[in-house]
Amino acid sequence: MKSIRNLLSGSKSGKNQNGTNLSHYSKNIDHKMAQYEARNKRTIRILLLGPGDSGKTTIVKQMKKIHETLTQEDIQVMGPYIQDAVIVYIKKLCLKSQELHDKEEAKTEVEQKNEMLRQEILNLHAPYALTDELAKKIHTLWMDPGIKETLRLRARYQIHDNVGYFLNKIHEICRDDYEPNFEDFLRIRTRSTGFQMEKVQANIDQFGEYLFEFTDVGGQRSERKKWMKIVVDQIQAVLYVVAISEYDLKCFEDNNTNRLVEALDLFKEIVGGKFFNGKSVLVFFNKYDLFKEKIKEIPITEAFPDFPVDKSDPHDENQVVKYIASKFLQCFDGKNIKLATPLHIHRTSALDTNNIQKVFRDITLDLVKLNLKECGMI
């Protein structure tokens, strides 16, 4: 840009060798630069981080619905994937039902009349075809008490938390004319790889329209090395998503590490790398609806044996959340990290559109105010 201006200032006639008026080009460039700067001041860039299966992609799906960028094609394209998924789910349950019975004497063995059916399902191989006949067989197995108990014991192996939802809809999903609805689209689990960006426009109170760029990064261990390739200088906020309900589950990658402990350790690692420096950092305790029910039955000591049971109730949701929040805050102890704003922690249920809409409204208003403050406008 500077070279063009120097060229213009050095030209007595203001024209190039072809006789073209260079000042016209200069004004055009200045105008485009001004437009870019104006757009840039009204753009908030948010990076979504967190372990796999924490719900980051579900939050992005909600953003698209809330801001009307979600198309019917986005939803319908998931139909064949969902039809395959229900077969994969019932195969996993059929396999684990026998394994849990043999290894742990769990009451997961299917009824004798369904054993041949279980073997038949296990012998299915991709590519699958979800016919009406196969759907009836899947439904029969899904109604078996042993299979139900197998899913209830999902903390002992790896399977998604959407399984019951989809198997309950097997007769609808198997139809040739099956079209997923928004909830189907929201609940189906797809693995994020690389970077996926979604842009949404939103009116923020009296401040007018802003563009929000959400960059969703794969959360599996194999994907995390890509995080540091992101140009962090252009990011205003980091949204770290934790599946707080999975405090009794093991990681997909090694089936050994506690998922909530992994999420905390990963957060601590990012803090140590100065990744958050100068950013607004928001932590979502996601899948909170599931957590509220689970904590009544399963204590937080499953993840944190050091929880002070002599002073607090390991089954009390508020006391447990306060304890977990303190763990995340402690990650900054002794680190020379200066956040743009104090650490914000939100309780979220990514499947609840109203909840995500309310949280989005609250955090975007804060981010816009911060952006205006940094620009010296308030």
mmCIF file of C-alpha atoms in Angstrom:
data_model
loop_
_atom_site.group_PDB
_atom_site.id
_atom_site.type_symbol
_atom_site.label_atom_id
_atom_site.label_comp_id
_atom_site.label_asym_id
_atom_site.label_seq_id
_atom_site.Cartn_x
_atom_site.Cartn_y
_atom_site.Cartn_z
ATOM 1 C CA MET A 1 0.000 0.000 0.000
ATOM 2 C CA LYS A 2 2.812 2.362 0.939
ATOM 3 C CA SER A 3 4.636 1.650 -2.336
ATOM 4 C CA ILE A 4 1.593 2.720 -4.339
ATOM 5 C CA ARG A 5 1.357 5.976 -2.415
ATOM 6 C CA ASN A 6 5.085 6.593 -2.884
ATOM 7 C CA LEU A 7 4.656 6.006 -6.591
ATOM 8 C CA LEU A 8 1.834 8.525 -6.690
ATOM 9 C CA SER A 9 3.742 11.155 -4.738
ATOM 10 C CA GLY A 10 6.728 10.713 -7.023
ATOM 11 C CA SER A 11 4.673 11.153 -10.184
ATOM 12 C CA LYS A 12 4.394 14.776 -11.287
ATOM 13 C CA SER A 13 1.488 14.112 -13.614
ATOM 14 C CA GLY A 14 -0.293 11.629 -11.343
ATOM 15 C CA LYS A 15 -0.463 9.250 -14.312
ATOM 16 C CA ASN A 16 1.332 6.037 -15.188
ATOM 17 C CA GLN A 17 3.002 5.239 -18.489
ATOM 18 C CA ASN A 18 -0.364 4.300 -20.011
ATOM 19 C CA GLY A 19 -1.841 7.627 -19.036
ATOM 20 C CA THR A 20 -4.081 6.194 -16.332
ATOM 21 C CA ASN A 21 -4.867 8.507 -13.384
ATOM 22 C CA LEU A 22 -3.143 6.834 -10.430
ATOM 23 C CA SER A 23 -4.926 8.968 -7.835
ATOM 24 C CA HIS A 24 -8.143 7.165 -8.770
ATOM 25 C CA TYR A 25 -6.578 3.842 -7.782
ATOM 26 C CA SER A 26 -5.258 5.345 -4.560
ATOM 27 C CA LYS A 27 -8.698 6.599 -3.555
ATOM 28 C CA ASN A 28 -10.220 3.220 -4.398
ATOM 29 C CA ILE A 29 -7.639 1.411 -2.252
ATOM 30 C CA ASP A 30 -8.185 3.849 0.615
ATOM 31 C CA HIS A 31 -11.918 3.269 0.390
ATOM 32 C CA LYS A 32 -11.519 -0.513 0.502
ATOM 33 C CA MET A 33 -9.107 -0.224 3.406
ATOM 34 C CA ALA A 34 -11.618 1.887 5.304
ATOM 35 C CA GLN A 35 -14.353 -0.672 4.616
ATOM 36 C CA TYR A 36 -12.111 -3.485 5.829
ATOM 37 C CA GLU A 37 -11.231 -1.606 9.016
ATOM 38 C CA ALA A 38 -14.894 -0.860 9.686
ATOM 39 C CA ARG A 39 -15.843 -4.536 9.210
ATOM 40 C CA ASN A 40 -12.912 -5.663 11.310
ATOM 41 C CA LYS A 41 -13.982 -3.457 14.216
ATOM 42 C CA ARG A 42 -17.387 -5.159 14.104
ATOM 43 C CA THR A 43 -16.034 -8.707 13.945
ATOM 44 C CA ILE A 44 -15.598 -10.816 17.082
ATOM 45 C CA ARG A 45 -13.545 -13.993 16.618
ATOM 46 C CA ILE A 46 -14.188 -16.829 19.053
ATOM 47 C CA LEU A 47 -12.175 -20.043 19.218
ATOM 48 C CA LEU A 48 -13.911 -23.171 20.543
ATOM 49 C CA LEU A 49 -11.610 -25.570 22.365
ATOM 50 C CA GLY A 50 -12.120 -28.596 24.569
ATOM 51 C CA PRO A 51 -11.748 -32.395 24.618
ATOM 52 C CA GLY A 52 -13.596 -34.626 22.175
ATOM 53 C CA ASP A 53 -17.296 -35.250 22.853
ATOM 54 C CA SER A 54 -17.627 -32.119 24.995
ATOM 55 C CA GLY A 55 -20.357 -30.604 22.822
ATOM 56 C CA LYS A 56 -18.499 -27.892 20.886
ATOM 57 C CA THR A 57 -20.002 -28.832 17.534
ATOM 58 C CA THR A 58 -23.490 -29.034 19.059
ATOM 59 C CA ILE A 59 -23.103 -25.459 20.276
ATOM 60 C CA VAL A 60 -22.134 -24.352 16.763
ATOM 61 C CA LYS A 61 -25.214 -26.122 15.377
ATOM 62 C CA GLN A 62 -27.355 -24.185 17.849
ATOM 63 C CA MET A 63 -25.743 -20.919 16.779
ATOM 64 C CA LYS A 64 -26.652 -21.647 13.176
ATOM 65 C CA LYS A 65 -30.270 -22.297 14.125
ATOM 66 C CA ILE A 66 -30.564 -19.271 16.404
ATOM 67 C CA HIS A 67 -29.161 -16.944 13.746
ATOM 68 C CA GLU A 68 -30.989 -18.607 10.857
ATOM 69 C CA THR A 69 -27.950 -19.770 8.896
ATOM 70 C CA LEU A 70 -28.912 -23.436 9.213
ATOM 71 C CA THR A 71 -30.369 -24.869 6.005
ATOM 72 C CA GLN A 72 -32.683 -27.805 5.528
ATOM 73 C CA GLU A 73 -29.954 -29.428 3.463
ATOM 74 C CA ASP A 74 -27.596 -29.259 6.474
ATOM 75 C CA ILE A 75 -30.113 -31.371 8.383
ATOM 76 C CA GLN A 76 -31.216 -33.771 5.658
ATOM 77 C CA VAL A 77 -27.701 -34.769 4.647
ATOM 78 C CA MET A 78 -27.361 -36.485 8.036
ATOM 79 C CA GLY A 79 -30.147 -39.011 7.283
ATOM 80 C CA PRO A 80 -27.982 -41.867 5.898
ATOM 81 C CA TYR A 81 -25.383 -41.243 8.587
ATOM 82 C CA ILE A 82 -28.013 -41.633 11.341
ATOM 83 C CA GLN A 83 -29.361 -44.823 9.721
ATOM 84 C CA ASP A 84 -25.864 -46.318 9.810
ATOM 85 C CA ALA A 85 -25.275 -45.061 13.347
ATOM 86 C CA VAL A 86 -28.213 -46.952 14.904
ATOM 87 C CA ILE A 87 -26.825 -50.221 13.536
ATOM 88 C CA VAL A 88 -23.363 -49.415 14.906
ATOM 89 C CA TYR A 89 -24.931 -48.570 18.291
ATOM 90 C CA ILE A 90 -26.900 -51.815 18.622
ATOM 91 C CA LYS A 91 -23.850 -53.843 17.527
ATOM 92 C CA LYS A 92 -21.779 -52.215 20.283
ATOM 93 C CA LEU A 93 -24.506 -52.946 22.862
ATOM 94 C CA CYS A 94 -24.769 -56.577 21.697
ATOM 95 C CA LEU A 95 -21.009 -57.001 22.034
ATOM 96 C CA LYS A 96 -20.705 -55.318 25.431
ATOM 97 C CA SER A 97 -23.737 -57.081 26.902
ATOM 98 C CA GLN A 98 -21.918 -60.403 26.756
ATOM 99 C CA GLU A 99 -18.528 -58.965 27.727
ATOM 100 C CA LEU A 100 -19.911 -57.291 30.849
ATOM 101 C CA HIS A 101 -21.749 -60.476 31.802
ATOM 102 C CA ASP A 102 -18.647 -62.648 31.351
ATOM 103 C CA LYS A 103 -16.076 -60.326 32.937
ATOM 104 C CA GLU A 104 -18.059 -58.574 35.662
ATOM 105 C CA GLU A 105 -21.066 -60.833 36.163
ATOM 106 C CA ALA A 106 -23.306 -57.900 35.315
ATOM 107 C CA LYS A 107 -26.964 -58.584 34.553
ATOM 108 C CA THR A 108 -26.472 -57.708 30.913
ATOM 109 C CA GLU A 109 -26.964 -61.047 29.208
ATOM 110 C CA VAL A 110 -29.839 -60.977 26.723
ATOM 111 C CA GLU A 111 -32.809 -63.279 27.177
ATOM 112 C CA GLN A 112 -32.257 -66.743 25.679
ATOM 113 C CA LYS A 113 -34.916 -66.179 23.025
ATOM 114 C CA ASN A 114 -32.922 -63.172 21.744
ATOM 115 C CA GLU A 115 -29.459 -64.754 21.736
ATOM 116 C CA MET A 116 -29.579 -65.841 18.086
ATOM 117 C CA LEU A 117 -30.764 -62.356 17.195
ATOM 118 C CA ARG A 118 -27.832 -60.856 19.086
ATOM 119 C CA GLN A 119 -25.422 -63.089 17.153
ATOM 120 C CA GLU A 120 -27.071 -62.098 13.881
ATOM 121 C CA ILE A 121 -26.587 -58.406 14.617
ATOM 122 C CA LEU A 122 -22.940 -58.966 15.536
ATOM 123 C CA ASN A 123 -22.371 -60.638 12.159
ATOM 124 C CA LEU A 124 -23.540 -57.583 10.216
ATOM 125 C CA HIS A 125 -20.853 -55.822 8.208
ATOM 126 C CA ALA A 126 -20.694 -52.426 6.521
ATOM 127 C CA PRO A 127 -22.025 -51.129 4.227
ATOM 128 C CA TYR A 128 -25.282 -51.482 6.131
ATOM 129 C CA ALA A 129 -28.857 -51.413 4.862
ATOM 130 C CA LEU A 130 -31.440 -50.473 7.479
ATOM 131 C CA THR A 131 -34.471 -52.345 6.184
ATOM 132 C CA ASP A 132 -37.824 -52.561 7.928
ATOM 133 C CA GLU A 133 -37.055 -56.190 8.843
ATOM 134 C CA LEU A 134 -33.710 -55.258 10.392
ATOM 135 C CA ALA A 135 -35.334 -52.390 12.285
ATOM 136 C CA LYS A 136 -37.793 -54.830 13.889
ATOM 137 C CA LYS A 137 -34.903 -57.025 15.028
ATOM 138 C CA ILE A 138 -33.059 -54.005 16.438
ATOM 139 C CA HIS A 139 -36.209 -52.939 18.281
ATOM 140 C CA THR A 140 -36.610 -56.419 19.783
ATOM 141 C CA LEU A 141 -33.048 -56.325 21.100
ATOM 142 C CA TRP A 142 -33.419 -52.765 22.322
ATOM 143 C CA MET A 143 -36.408 -53.862 24.416
ATOM 144 C CA ASP A 144 -34.373 -56.663 26.006
ATOM 145 C CA PRO A 145 -33.592 -55.868 29.700
ATOM 146 C CA GLY A 146 -30.007 -57.044 29.240
ATOM 147 C CA ILE A 147 -29.387 -54.499 26.483
ATOM 148 C CA LYS A 148 -31.006 -51.737 28.554
ATOM 149 C CA GLU A 149 -28.727 -52.627 31.466
ATOM 150 C CA THR A 150 -25.726 -52.624 29.136
ATOM 151 C CA LEU A 151 -26.428 -49.043 28.142
ATOM 152 C CA ARG A 152 -26.979 -48.054 31.772
ATOM 153 C CA LEU A 153 -23.444 -49.270 32.476
ATOM 154 C CA ARG A 154 -21.953 -47.141 29.678
ATOM 155 C CA ALA A 155 -19.328 -45.716 32.045
ATOM 156 C CA ARG A 156 -17.496 -49.057 31.721
ATOM 157 C CA TYR A 157 -16.902 -48.772 27.970
ATOM 158 C CA GLN A 158 -17.107 -46.270 25.110
ATOM 159 C CA ILE A 159 -20.462 -45.355 23.573
ATOM 160 C CA HIS A 160 -22.167 -42.024 22.862
ATOM 161 C CA ASP A 161 -24.826 -40.562 25.149
ATOM 162 C CA ASN A 162 -27.326 -40.227 22.270
ATOM 163 C CA VAL A 163 -27.833 -43.979 21.801
ATOM 164 C CA GLY A 164 -31.118 -44.333 23.667
ATOM 165 C CA TYR A 165 -32.620 -41.375 21.844
ATOM 166 C CA PHE A 166 -31.984 -42.850 18.394
ATOM 167 C CA LEU A 167 -32.850 -46.473 19.222
ATOM 168 C CA ASN A 168 -36.193 -45.271 20.564
ATOM 169 C CA LYS A 169 -36.862 -43.872 17.067
ATOM 170 C CA ILE A 170 -35.743 -46.949 15.121
ATOM 171 C CA HIS A 171 -39.108 -47.470 13.363
ATOM 172 C CA GLU A 172 -39.054 -43.895 12.098
ATOM 173 C CA ILE A 173 -35.375 -43.872 11.141
ATOM 174 C CA CYS A 174 -35.639 -47.060 9.041
ATOM 175 C CA ARG A 175 -38.204 -45.607 6.630
ATOM 176 C CA ASP A 176 -37.124 -44.913 3.065
ATOM 177 C CA ASP A 177 -38.578 -41.407 3.341
ATOM 178 C CA TYR A 178 -36.920 -40.684 6.706
ATOM 179 C CA GLU A 179 -35.989 -37.030 7.091
ATOM 180 C CA PRO A 180 -34.117 -36.018 10.245
ATOM 181 C CA ASN A 181 -35.592 -33.209 12.307
ATOM 182 C CA PHE A 182 -33.544 -30.546 14.078
ATOM 183 C CA GLU A 183 -33.228 -32.563 17.279
ATOM 184 C CA ASP A 184 -31.921 -35.568 15.321
ATOM 185 C CA PHE A 185 -29.405 -33.272 13.643
ATOM 186 C CA LEU A 186 -28.413 -31.805 16.998
ATOM 187 C CA ARG A 187 -27.950 -35.145 18.755
ATOM 188 C CA ILE A 188 -26.058 -37.114 16.138
ATOM 189 C CA ARG A 189 -22.377 -37.289 16.986
ATOM 190 C CA THR A 190 -19.934 -36.378 14.232
ATOM 191 C CA ARG A 191 -16.224 -36.131 14.839
ATOM 192 C CA SER A 192 -14.680 -32.700 14.228
ATOM 193 C CA THR A 193 -11.365 -32.717 12.384
ATOM 194 C CA GLY A 194 -9.249 -29.744 11.395
ATOM 195 C CA PHE A 195 -10.848 -26.306 11.592
ATOM 196 C CA GLN A 196 -14.487 -25.490 10.891
ATOM 197 C CA MET A 197 -15.615 -21.873 10.851
ATOM 198 C CA GLU A 198 -19.156 -20.579 11.167
ATOM 199 C CA LYS A 199 -20.081 -16.914 10.802
ATOM 200 C CA VAL A 200 -23.247 -15.455 12.299
ATOM 201 C CA GLN A 201 -24.620 -11.913 12.311
ATOM 202 C CA ALA A 202 -26.276 -10.679 15.490
ATOM 203 C CA ASN A 203 -27.743 -7.403 16.714
ATOM 204 C CA ILE A 204 -26.214 -6.601 20.103
ATOM 205 C CA ASP A 205 -28.519 -4.311 22.061
ATOM 206 C CA GLN A 206 -27.875 -0.636 21.281
ATOM 207 C CA PHE A 207 -24.514 -1.416 19.667
ATOM 208 C CA GLY A 208 -25.933 -2.622 16.363
ATOM 209 C CA GLU A 209 -24.954 -5.545 14.161
ATOM 210 C CA TYR A 210 -21.770 -7.557 14.702
ATOM 211 C CA LEU A 211 -20.243 -10.511 12.911
ATOM 212 C CA PHE A 212 -19.201 -13.433 15.120
ATOM 213 C CA GLU A 213 -16.747 -15.967 13.737
ATOM 214 C CA PHE A 214 -16.741 -19.293 15.588
ATOM 215 C CA THR A 215 -13.809 -21.582 14.842
ATOM 216 C CA ASP A 216 -14.481 -25.145 16.012
ATOM 217 C CA VAL A 217 -11.352 -27.281 16.361
ATOM 218 C CA GLY A 218 -11.302 -31.071 16.693
ATOM 219 C CA GLY A 219 -10.923 -32.062 20.342
ATOM 220 C CA GLN A 220 -9.464 -35.556 20.061
ATOM 221 C CA ARG A 221 -5.847 -35.923 21.139
ATOM 222 C CA SER A 222 -4.726 -36.461 17.552
ATOM 223 C CA GLU A 223 -6.268 -33.110 16.580
ATOM 224 C CA ARG A 224 -4.831 -30.954 19.367
ATOM 225 C CA LYS A 225 -1.449 -30.326 17.760
ATOM 226 C CA LYS A 226 -3.365 -28.281 15.180
ATOM 227 C CA TRP A 227 -4.567 -25.860 17.843
ATOM 228 C CA MET A 228 -1.270 -24.045 18.058
ATOM 229 C CA LYS A 229 -1.273 -23.406 14.302
ATOM 230 C CA ILE A 230 -4.132 -20.963 14.733
ATOM 231 C CA VAL A 231 -3.195 -17.293 14.490
ATOM 232 C CA VAL A 232 -4.158 -16.445 18.061
ATOM 233 C CA ASP A 233 -3.510 -12.729 17.658
ATOM 234 C CA GLN A 234 -6.714 -12.454 15.654
ATOM 235 C CA ILE A 235 -8.808 -14.213 18.326
ATOM 236 C CA GLN A 236 -10.659 -12.077 20.886
ATOM 237 C CA ALA A 237 -12.123 -14.896 22.977
ATOM 238 C CA VAL A 238 -11.605 -18.575 23.722
ATOM 239 C CA LEU A 239 -14.604 -20.695 24.632
ATOM 240 C CA TYR A 240 -13.462 -23.842 26.428
ATOM 241 C CA VAL A 241 -16.163 -26.511 26.544
ATOM 242 C CA VAL A 242 -16.183 -29.227 29.224
ATOM 243 C CA ALA A 243 -18.713 -32.072 29.422
ATOM 244 C CA ILE A 244 -19.202 -31.799 33.183
ATOM 245 C CA SER A 245 -21.596 -34.773 33.183
ATOM 246 C CA GLU A 246 -18.810 -37.127 32.082
ATOM 247 C CA TYR A 247 -16.960 -37.052 35.388
ATOM 248 C CA ASP A 248 -17.478 -40.816 35.754
ATOM 249 C CA LEU A 249 -16.434 -41.760 32.197
ATOM 250 C CA LYS A 250 -13.077 -42.668 30.675
ATOM 251 C CA CYS A 251 -11.451 -41.059 27.641
ATOM 252 C CA PHE A 252 -12.125 -42.509 24.217
ATOM 253 C CA GLU A 253 -8.422 -42.537 23.366
ATOM 254 C CA ASP A 254 -7.152 -44.760 26.179
ATOM 255 C CA ASN A 255 -10.266 -45.952 28.056
ATOM 256 C CA ASN A 256 -8.354 -45.189 31.244
ATOM 257 C CA THR A 257 -8.060 -41.447 31.910
ATOM 258 C CA ASN A 258 -11.056 -39.808 33.575
ATOM 259 C CA ARG A 259 -12.707 -37.425 31.084
ATOM 260 C CA LEU A 260 -13.180 -34.508 33.481
ATOM 261 C CA VAL A 261 -9.617 -34.854 34.766
ATOM 262 C CA GLU A 262 -8.424 -34.877 31.142
ATOM 263 C CA ALA A 263 -10.400 -31.694 30.431
ATOM 264 C CA LEU A 264 -8.852 -29.980 33.447
ATOM 265 C CA ASP A 265 -5.309 -31.129 32.600
ATOM 266 C CA LEU A 266 -5.730 -29.943 29.018
ATOM 267 C CA PHE A 267 -6.945 -26.546 30.224
ATOM 268 C CA LYS A 268 -3.923 -26.297 32.524
ATOM 269 C CA GLU A 269 -1.611 -27.184 29.617
ATOM 270 C CA ILE A 270 -3.111 -24.434 27.446
ATOM 271 C CA VAL A 271 -2.750 -21.906 30.269
ATOM 272 C CA GLY A 272 0.922 -22.873 30.622
ATOM 273 C CA GLY A 273 1.455 -22.234 26.913
ATOM 274 C CA LYS A 274 0.251 -18.608 27.258
ATOM 275 C CA PHE A 275 -2.451 -19.402 24.675
ATOM 276 C CA PHE A 276 -5.019 -17.377 26.671
ATOM 277 C CA ASN A 277 -2.870 -14.288 27.181
ATOM 278 C CA GLY A 278 -4.825 -11.112 26.378
ATOM 279 C CA LYS A 279 -8.000 -13.052 25.564
ATOM 280 C CA SER A 280 -11.405 -13.311 27.155
ATOM 281 C CA VAL A 281 -11.745 -16.894 28.360
ATOM 282 C CA LEU A 282 -15.115 -18.520 28.909
ATOM 283 C CA VAL A 283 -15.560 -22.025 30.298
ATOM 284 C CA PHE A 284 -18.792 -23.877 29.546
ATOM 285 C CA PHE A 285 -19.726 -26.606 31.996
ATOM 286 C CA ASN A 286 -21.725 -28.344 29.294
ATOM 287 C CA LYS A 287 -24.255 -31.200 29.459
ATOM 288 C CA TYR A 288 -25.345 -29.685 32.738
ATOM 289 C CA ASP A 289 -28.819 -31.194 32.479
ATOM 290 C CA LEU A 290 -27.269 -34.688 32.544
ATOM 291 C CA PHE A 291 -24.889 -33.691 35.330
ATOM 292 C CA LYS A 292 -27.736 -32.524 37.600
ATOM 293 C CA GLU A 293 -29.362 -35.948 37.461
ATOM 294 C CA LYS A 294 -26.191 -38.016 37.601
ATOM 295 C CA ILE A 295 -24.656 -36.251 40.608
ATOM 296 C CA LYS A 296 -27.615 -37.366 42.734
ATOM 297 C CA GLU A 297 -26.542 -40.986 42.254
ATOM 298 C CA ILE A 298 -22.803 -40.897 41.489
ATOM 299 C CA PRO A 299 -20.502 -38.744 43.673
ATOM 300 C CA ILE A 300 -17.883 -36.402 42.269
ATOM 301 C CA THR A 301 -15.234 -38.441 44.090
ATOM 302 C CA GLU A 302 -15.307 -40.691 41.000
ATOM 303 C CA ALA A 303 -13.196 -37.994 39.331
ATOM 304 C CA PHE A 304 -11.688 -36.199 42.308
ATOM 305 C CA PRO A 305 -10.937 -38.428 45.329
ATOM 306 C CA ASP A 306 -9.596 -35.315 47.102
ATOM 307 C CA PHE A 307 -13.050 -33.707 47.227
ATOM 308 C CA PRO A 308 -13.516 -32.588 50.877
ATOM 309 C CA VAL A 309 -16.349 -34.949 51.873
ATOM 310 C CA ASP A 310 -15.959 -33.877 55.522
ATOM 311 C CA LYS A 311 -16.970 -30.311 54.607
ATOM 312 C CA SER A 312 -19.090 -30.660 51.468
ATOM 313 C CA ASP A 313 -21.641 -33.024 49.954
ATOM 314 C CA PRO A 314 -20.223 -34.887 46.900
ATOM 315 C CA HIS A 315 -23.815 -35.259 45.640
ATOM 316 C CA ASP A 316 -24.756 -31.563 45.890
ATOM 317 C CA GLU A 317 -24.659 -30.011 42.412
ATOM 318 C CA ASN A 318 -23.866 -26.453 43.542
ATOM 319 C CA GLN A 319 -21.131 -27.467 45.971
ATOM 320 C CA VAL A 320 -19.607 -29.744 43.350
ATOM 321 C CA VAL A 321 -19.717 -27.055 40.640
ATOM 322 C CA LYS A 322 -18.060 -24.584 42.993
ATOM 323 C CA TYR A 323 -15.315 -27.129 43.679
ATOM 324 C CA ILE A 324 -14.737 -27.905 39.970
ATOM 325 C CA ALA A 325 -14.713 -24.181 39.133
ATOM 326 C CA SER A 326 -12.008 -23.639 41.756
ATOM 327 C CA LYS A 327 -9.923 -26.329 40.049
ATOM 328 C CA PHE A 328 -10.062 -24.391 36.764
ATOM 329 C CA LEU A 329 -9.244 -21.093 38.474
ATOM 330 C CA GLN A 330 -6.225 -22.693 40.176
ATOM 331 C CA CYS A 331 -4.745 -23.405 36.734
ATOM 332 C CA PHE A 332 -3.740 -19.717 36.596
ATOM 333 C CA ASP A 333 -1.889 -19.779 39.938
ATOM 334 C CA GLY A 334 1.756 -18.835 39.524
ATOM 335 C CA LYS A 335 1.297 -18.152 35.794
ATOM 336 C CA ASN A 336 2.003 -14.726 34.360
ATOM 337 C CA ILE A 337 -1.207 -14.695 32.348
ATOM 338 C CA LYS A 338 -3.244 -11.531 31.890
ATOM 339 C CA LEU A 339 -6.765 -12.202 30.635
ATOM 340 C CA ALA A 340 -8.773 -9.482 28.919
ATOM 341 C CA THR A 341 -11.567 -10.120 31.437
ATOM 342 C CA PRO A 342 -11.935 -12.292 34.542
ATOM 343 C CA LEU A 343 -12.531 -15.982 33.810
ATOM 344 C CA HIS A 344 -16.234 -16.598 33.132
ATOM 345 C CA ILE A 345 -17.818 -19.983 33.857
ATOM 346 C CA HIS A 346 -21.288 -20.848 32.507
ATOM 347 C CA ARG A 347 -23.548 -23.829 33.089
ATOM 348 C CA THR A 348 -24.860 -24.930 29.698
ATOM 349 C CA SER A 349 -26.973 -27.617 28.069
ATOM 350 C CA ALA A 350 -26.039 -27.609 24.392
ATOM 351 C CA LEU A 351 -29.256 -29.440 23.448
ATOM 352 C CA ASP A 352 -31.363 -26.624 24.937
ATOM 353 C CA THR A 353 -31.743 -23.872 22.322
ATOM 354 C CA ASN A 354 -33.145 -21.351 24.814
ATOM 355 C CA ASN A 355 -30.259 -21.924 27.215
ATOM 356 C CA ILE A 356 -27.619 -21.469 24.505
ATOM 357 C CA GLN A 357 -29.410 -18.389 23.153
ATOM 358 C CA LYS A 358 -29.442 -16.754 26.599
ATOM 359 C CA VAL A 359 -25.776 -17.559 27.273
ATOM 360 C CA PHE A 360 -24.814 -16.325 23.796
ATOM 361 C CA ARG A 361 -26.650 -13.059 24.379
ATOM 362 C CA ASP A 362 -24.848 -12.513 27.690
ATOM 363 C CA ILE A 363 -21.328 -13.302 26.502
ATOM 364 C CA THR A 364 -21.562 -11.456 23.177
ATOM 365 C CA LEU A 365 -22.736 -8.284 24.891
ATOM 366 C CA ASP A 366 -19.690 -8.440 27.177
ATOM 367 C CA LEU A 367 -17.358 -9.113 24.230
ATOM 368 C CA VAL A 368 -18.763 -6.208 22.199
ATOM 369 C CA LYS A 369 -18.352 -3.824 25.150
ATOM 370 C CA LEU A 370 -14.770 -5.001 25.585
ATOM 371 C CA ASN A 371 -14.112 -4.580 21.867
ATOM 372 C CA LEU A 372 -15.449 -1.011 21.925
ATOM 373 C CA LYS A 373 -13.392 -0.242 25.007
ATOM 374 C CA GLU A 374 -10.212 -1.483 23.325
ATOM 375 C CA CYS A 375 -11.017 0.702 20.318
ATOM 376 C CA GLY A 376 -11.388 3.704 22.659
ATOM 377 C CA MET A 377 -15.057 4.134 21.776
ATOM 378 C CA ILE A 378 -16.469 3.716 25.305
#
